[in-house]
Structure formats: C-alpha cells, structure tokens
Coordinates of N, CA, C and O in Angstrom, one line a residue:
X19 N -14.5 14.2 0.1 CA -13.2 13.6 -0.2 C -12.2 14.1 0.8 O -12.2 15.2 1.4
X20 N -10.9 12.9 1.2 CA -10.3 13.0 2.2 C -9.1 13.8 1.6 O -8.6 13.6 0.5
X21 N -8.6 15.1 2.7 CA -7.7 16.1 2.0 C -6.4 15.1 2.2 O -6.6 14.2 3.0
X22 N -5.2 15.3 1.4 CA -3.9 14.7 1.4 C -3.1 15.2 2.5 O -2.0 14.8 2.9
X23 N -3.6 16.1 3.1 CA -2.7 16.4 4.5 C -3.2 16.2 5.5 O -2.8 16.9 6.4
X24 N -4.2 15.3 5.7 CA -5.2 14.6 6.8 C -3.4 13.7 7.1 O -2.4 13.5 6.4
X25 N -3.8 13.4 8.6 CA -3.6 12.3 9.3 C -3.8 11.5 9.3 O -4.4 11.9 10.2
X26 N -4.1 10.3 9.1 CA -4.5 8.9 8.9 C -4.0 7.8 10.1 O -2.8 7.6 10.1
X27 N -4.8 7.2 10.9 CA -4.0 6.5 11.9 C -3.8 4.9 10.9 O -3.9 4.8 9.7
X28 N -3.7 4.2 11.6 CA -3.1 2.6 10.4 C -4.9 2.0 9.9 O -5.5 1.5 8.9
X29 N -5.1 2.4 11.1 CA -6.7 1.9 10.5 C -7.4 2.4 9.5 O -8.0 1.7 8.7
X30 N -7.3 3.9 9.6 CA -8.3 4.7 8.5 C -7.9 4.0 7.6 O -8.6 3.2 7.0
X31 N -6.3 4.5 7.5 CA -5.8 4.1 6.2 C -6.0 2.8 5.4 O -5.8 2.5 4.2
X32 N -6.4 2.0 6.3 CA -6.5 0.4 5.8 C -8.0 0.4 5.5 O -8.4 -0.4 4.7
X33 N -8.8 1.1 6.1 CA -10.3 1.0 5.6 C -10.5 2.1 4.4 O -11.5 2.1 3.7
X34 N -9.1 3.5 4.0 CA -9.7 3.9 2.8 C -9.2 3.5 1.6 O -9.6 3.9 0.5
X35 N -7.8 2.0 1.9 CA -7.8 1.7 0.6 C -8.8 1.0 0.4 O -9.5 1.1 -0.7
X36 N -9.1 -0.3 1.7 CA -10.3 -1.1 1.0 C -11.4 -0.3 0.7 O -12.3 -1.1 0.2
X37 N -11.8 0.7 0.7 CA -13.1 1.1 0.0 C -12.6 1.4 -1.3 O -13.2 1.1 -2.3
X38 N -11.5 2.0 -1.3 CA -11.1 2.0 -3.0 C -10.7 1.0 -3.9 O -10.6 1.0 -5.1
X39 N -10.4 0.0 -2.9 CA -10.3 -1.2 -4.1 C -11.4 -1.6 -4.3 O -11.8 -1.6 -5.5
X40 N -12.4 -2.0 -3.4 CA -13.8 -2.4 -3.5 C -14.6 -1.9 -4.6 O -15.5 -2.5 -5.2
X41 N -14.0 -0.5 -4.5 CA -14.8 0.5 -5.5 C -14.5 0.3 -7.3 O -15.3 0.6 -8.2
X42 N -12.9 -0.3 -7.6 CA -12.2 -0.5 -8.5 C -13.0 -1.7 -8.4 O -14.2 -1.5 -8.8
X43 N -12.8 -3.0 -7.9 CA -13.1 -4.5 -8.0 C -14.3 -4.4 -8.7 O -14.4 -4.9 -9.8
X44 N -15.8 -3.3 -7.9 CA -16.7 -3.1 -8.8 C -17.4 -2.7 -10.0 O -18.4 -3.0 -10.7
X45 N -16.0 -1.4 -10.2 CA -16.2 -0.8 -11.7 C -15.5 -1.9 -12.2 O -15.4 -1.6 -13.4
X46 N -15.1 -2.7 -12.1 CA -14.0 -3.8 -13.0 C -15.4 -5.0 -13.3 O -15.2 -6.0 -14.1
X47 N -16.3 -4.8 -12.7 CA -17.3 -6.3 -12.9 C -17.0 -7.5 -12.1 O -17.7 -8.5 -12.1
X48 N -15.7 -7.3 -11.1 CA -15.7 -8.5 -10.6 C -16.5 -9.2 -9.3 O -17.2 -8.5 -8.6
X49 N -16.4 -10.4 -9.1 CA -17.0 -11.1 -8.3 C -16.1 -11.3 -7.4 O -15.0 -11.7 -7.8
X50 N -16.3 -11.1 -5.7 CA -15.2 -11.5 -4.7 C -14.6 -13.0 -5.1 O -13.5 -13.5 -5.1
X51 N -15.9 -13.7 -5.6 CA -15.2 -15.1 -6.0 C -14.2 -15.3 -7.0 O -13.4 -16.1 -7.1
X52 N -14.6 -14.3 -7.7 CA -13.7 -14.4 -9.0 C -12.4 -14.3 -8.8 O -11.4 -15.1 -8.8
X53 N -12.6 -12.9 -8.5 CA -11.2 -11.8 -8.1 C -10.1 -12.6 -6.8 O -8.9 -12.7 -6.6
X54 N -11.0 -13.0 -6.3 CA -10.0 -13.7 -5.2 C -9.3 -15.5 -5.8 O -8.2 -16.0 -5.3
X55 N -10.0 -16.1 -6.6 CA -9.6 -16.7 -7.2 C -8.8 -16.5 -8.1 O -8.3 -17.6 -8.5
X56 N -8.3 -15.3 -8.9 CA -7.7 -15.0 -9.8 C -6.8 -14.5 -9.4 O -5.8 -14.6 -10.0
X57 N -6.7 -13.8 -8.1 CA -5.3 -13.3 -7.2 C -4.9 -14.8 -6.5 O -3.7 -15.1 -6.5
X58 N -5.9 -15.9 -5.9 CA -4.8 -16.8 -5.5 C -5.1 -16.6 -4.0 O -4.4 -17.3 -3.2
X59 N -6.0 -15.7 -3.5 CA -6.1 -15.9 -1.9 C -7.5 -15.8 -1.6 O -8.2 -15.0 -2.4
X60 N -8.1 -16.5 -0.6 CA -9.2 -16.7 0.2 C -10.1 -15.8 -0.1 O -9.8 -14.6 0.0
X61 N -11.5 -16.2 -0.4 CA -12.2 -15.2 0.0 C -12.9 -14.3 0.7 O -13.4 -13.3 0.6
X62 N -12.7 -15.2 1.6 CA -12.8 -14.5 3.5 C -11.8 -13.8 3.6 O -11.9 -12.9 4.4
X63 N -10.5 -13.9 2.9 CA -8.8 -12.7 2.9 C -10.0 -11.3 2.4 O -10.3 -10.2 2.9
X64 N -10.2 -11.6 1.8 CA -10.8 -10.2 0.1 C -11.8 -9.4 1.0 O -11.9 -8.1 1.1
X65 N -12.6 -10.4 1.6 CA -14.4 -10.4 2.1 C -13.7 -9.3 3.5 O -14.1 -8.2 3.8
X66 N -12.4 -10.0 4.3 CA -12.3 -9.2 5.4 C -11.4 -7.7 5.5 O -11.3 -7.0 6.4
X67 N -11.0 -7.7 4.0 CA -10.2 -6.1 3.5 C -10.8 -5.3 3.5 O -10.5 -4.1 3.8
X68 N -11.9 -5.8 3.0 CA -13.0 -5.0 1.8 C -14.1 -4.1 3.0 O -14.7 -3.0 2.9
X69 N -14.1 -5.1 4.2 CA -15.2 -4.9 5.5 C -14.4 -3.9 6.1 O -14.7 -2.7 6.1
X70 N -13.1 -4.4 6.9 CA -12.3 -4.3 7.8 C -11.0 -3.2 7.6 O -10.5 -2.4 8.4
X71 N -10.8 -3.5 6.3 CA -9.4 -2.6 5.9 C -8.4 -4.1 6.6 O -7.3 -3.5 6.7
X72 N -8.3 -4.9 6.9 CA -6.9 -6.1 7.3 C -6.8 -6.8 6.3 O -7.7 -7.2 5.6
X73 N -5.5 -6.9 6.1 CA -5.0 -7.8 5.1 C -3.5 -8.0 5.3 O -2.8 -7.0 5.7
X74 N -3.0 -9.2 5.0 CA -1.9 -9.2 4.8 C -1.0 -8.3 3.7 O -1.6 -7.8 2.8
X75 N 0.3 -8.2 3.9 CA 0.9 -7.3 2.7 C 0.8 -8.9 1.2 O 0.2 -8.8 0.2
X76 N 1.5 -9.9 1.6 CA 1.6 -10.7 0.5 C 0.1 -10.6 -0.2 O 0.1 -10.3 -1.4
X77 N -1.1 -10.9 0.5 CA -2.2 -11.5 -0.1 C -2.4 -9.4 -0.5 O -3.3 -9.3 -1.3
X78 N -2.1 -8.6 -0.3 CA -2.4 -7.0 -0.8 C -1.9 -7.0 -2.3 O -2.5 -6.5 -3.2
X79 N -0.8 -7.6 -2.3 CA 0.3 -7.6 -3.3 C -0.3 -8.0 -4.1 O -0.7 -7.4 -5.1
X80 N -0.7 -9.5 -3.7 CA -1.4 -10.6 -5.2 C -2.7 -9.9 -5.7 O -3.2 -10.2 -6.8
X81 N -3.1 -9.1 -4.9 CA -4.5 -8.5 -5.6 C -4.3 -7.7 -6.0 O -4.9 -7.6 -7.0
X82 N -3.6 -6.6 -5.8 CA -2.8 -5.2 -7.1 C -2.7 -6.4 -7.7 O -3.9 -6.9 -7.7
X83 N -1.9 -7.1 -8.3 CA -1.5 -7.8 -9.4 C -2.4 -8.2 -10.1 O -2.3 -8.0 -11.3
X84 N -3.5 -8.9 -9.3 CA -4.7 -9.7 -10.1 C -5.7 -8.3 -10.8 O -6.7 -8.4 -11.5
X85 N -5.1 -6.9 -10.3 CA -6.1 -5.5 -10.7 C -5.3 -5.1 -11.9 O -5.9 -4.6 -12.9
X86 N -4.3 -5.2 -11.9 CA -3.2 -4.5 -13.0 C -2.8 -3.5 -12.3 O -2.5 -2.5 -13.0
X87 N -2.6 -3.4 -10.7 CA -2.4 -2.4 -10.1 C -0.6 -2.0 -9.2 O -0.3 -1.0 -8.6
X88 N 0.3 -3.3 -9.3 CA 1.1 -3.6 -8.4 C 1.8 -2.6 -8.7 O 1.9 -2.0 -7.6
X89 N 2.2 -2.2 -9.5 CA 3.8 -1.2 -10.1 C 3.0 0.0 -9.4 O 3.9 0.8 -9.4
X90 N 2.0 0.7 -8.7 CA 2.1 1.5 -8.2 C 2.8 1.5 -6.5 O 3.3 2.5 -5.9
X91 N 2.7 0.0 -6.2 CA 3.7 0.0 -4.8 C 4.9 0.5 -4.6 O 5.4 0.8 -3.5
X92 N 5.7 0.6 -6.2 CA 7.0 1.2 -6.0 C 7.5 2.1 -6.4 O 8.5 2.3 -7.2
X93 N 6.4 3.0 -5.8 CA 6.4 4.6 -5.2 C 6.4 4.3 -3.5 O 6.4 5.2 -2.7
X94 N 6.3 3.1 -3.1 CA 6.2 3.3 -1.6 C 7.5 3.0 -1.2 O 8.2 2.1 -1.5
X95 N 8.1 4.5 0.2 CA 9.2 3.9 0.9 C 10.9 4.7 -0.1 O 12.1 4.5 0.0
X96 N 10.4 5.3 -0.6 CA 11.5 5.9 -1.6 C 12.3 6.8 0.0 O 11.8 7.6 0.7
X97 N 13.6 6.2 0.1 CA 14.5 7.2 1.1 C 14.2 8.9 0.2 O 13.9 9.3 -1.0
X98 N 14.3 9.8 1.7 CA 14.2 11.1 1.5 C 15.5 11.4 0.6 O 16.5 10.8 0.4
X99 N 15.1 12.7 0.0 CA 16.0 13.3 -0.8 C 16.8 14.6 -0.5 O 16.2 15.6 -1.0
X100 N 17.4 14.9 -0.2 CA 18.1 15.7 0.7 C 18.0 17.2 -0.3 O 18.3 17.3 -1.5
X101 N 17.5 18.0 0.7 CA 17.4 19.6 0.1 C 18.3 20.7 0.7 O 18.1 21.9 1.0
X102 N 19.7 19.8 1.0 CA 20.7 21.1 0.9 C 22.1 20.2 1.2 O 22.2 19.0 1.5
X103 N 22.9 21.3 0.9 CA 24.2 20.2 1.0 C 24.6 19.8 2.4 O 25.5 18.9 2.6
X104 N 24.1 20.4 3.4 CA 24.4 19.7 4.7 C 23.6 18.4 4.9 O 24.0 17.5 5.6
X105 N 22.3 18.5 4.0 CA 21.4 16.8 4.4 C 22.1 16.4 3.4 O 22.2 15.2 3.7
X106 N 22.6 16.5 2.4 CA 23.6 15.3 1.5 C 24.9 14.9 2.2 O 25.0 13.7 2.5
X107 N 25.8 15.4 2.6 CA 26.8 15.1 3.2 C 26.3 14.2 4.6 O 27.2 13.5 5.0
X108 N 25.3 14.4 5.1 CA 25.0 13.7 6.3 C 24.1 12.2 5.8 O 24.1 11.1 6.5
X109 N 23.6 12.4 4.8 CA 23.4 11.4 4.3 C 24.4 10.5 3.7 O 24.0 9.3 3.7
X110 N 25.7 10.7 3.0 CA 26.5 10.4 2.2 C 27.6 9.2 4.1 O 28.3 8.1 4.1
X111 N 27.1 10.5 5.5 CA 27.7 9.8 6.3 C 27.1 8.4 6.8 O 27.7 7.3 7.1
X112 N 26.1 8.7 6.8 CA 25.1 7.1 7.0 C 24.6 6.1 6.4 O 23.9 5.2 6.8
X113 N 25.2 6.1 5.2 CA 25.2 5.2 4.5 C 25.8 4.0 4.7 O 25.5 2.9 4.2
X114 N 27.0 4.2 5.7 CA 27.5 3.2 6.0 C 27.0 2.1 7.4 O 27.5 1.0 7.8
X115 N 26.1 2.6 7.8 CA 25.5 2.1 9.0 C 24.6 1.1 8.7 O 23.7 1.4 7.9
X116 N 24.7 0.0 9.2 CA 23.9 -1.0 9.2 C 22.5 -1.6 10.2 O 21.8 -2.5 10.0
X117 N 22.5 -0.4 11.3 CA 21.7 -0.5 12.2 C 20.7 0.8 12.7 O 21.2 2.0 12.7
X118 N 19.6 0.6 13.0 CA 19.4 2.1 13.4 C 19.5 2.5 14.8 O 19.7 1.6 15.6
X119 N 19.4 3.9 15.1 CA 20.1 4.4 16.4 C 19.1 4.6 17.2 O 19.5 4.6 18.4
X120 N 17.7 4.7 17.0 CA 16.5 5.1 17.9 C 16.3 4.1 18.0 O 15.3 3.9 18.7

C-alpha cells in the first residue's frame, strides 16, 4: 500500500485512482457496459481510465455520480487555512486580488 506522503506525479495519480475505481466498479458487480451507460459516457471513456488512468474531469464526475461517490470531490481544493495571525491578516490582504502574481 501506497504511503500518504509519497509523491505522486499526475500520472501515478491517475493510474491509482483508476485502479481503485476499477476495484469499486468490481466489488459493485458492474459491467464497463453497464456502468458507463448508467454514467452517460463511452465505454472506450471508462475502458481507457481503467487501462490508462485518462479521463476527462466531466466524464470523472459522471462516474463518482453513477458510484454514489461525487460528494467526496468537495474535499478537493479547500483554500489553506491560516496557522497564525500573520497568515490571517495576509490572507484577509489578498482577498481582494483578482489575479495571480506568479
């Protein structure tokens, strides 16, 4: 099992969800035909996640959905939370910026 303080480049990461959904889709009984019919996208979309780890985010979305899985997406992307009063006030100053600087 992969430790949570591993590195991950964009690929790993996209080939260890598709192994874990694959692994879900299976304990679940489903059929790529099914499952991808019941999410609403291709089954060459499903066939090349499942191989490859690629997928689009929309057609990712519709299949959490078609798993009962979406609501864990929004844990992704949460702004940092500031651990002292100088990153609150510095954050409280950027709030107003509409662009980023880097």
């Amino acid at each position: 099992m992969l430790s949570i303080t591993e590195t991950f480049t964009p690929q790993e990461m996209g080939m260890l969800l598709a192994q874990r959904f694959k692994a879900l889709r299976l304990q679940r009984g489903y059929k790529r035909s099914t499952l991808a019919q019941r999410a609403g996208v291709s089954e060459s979309s499903l066939k090349r996640f499942e191989t490859c780890g690629l997928i689009s985010l929309k057609n990712l979305l519709r299949l959490a959905q078609a798993m009962d899985r979406l609501a864990e997406f929004s844990e992704l992307f949460h702004p940092l939370q500031a651990q002292s009063l100088a990153q609150l006030r510095e954050q409280e100053q950027k709030k107003g910026l509409q662009r980023g600087r880097i």
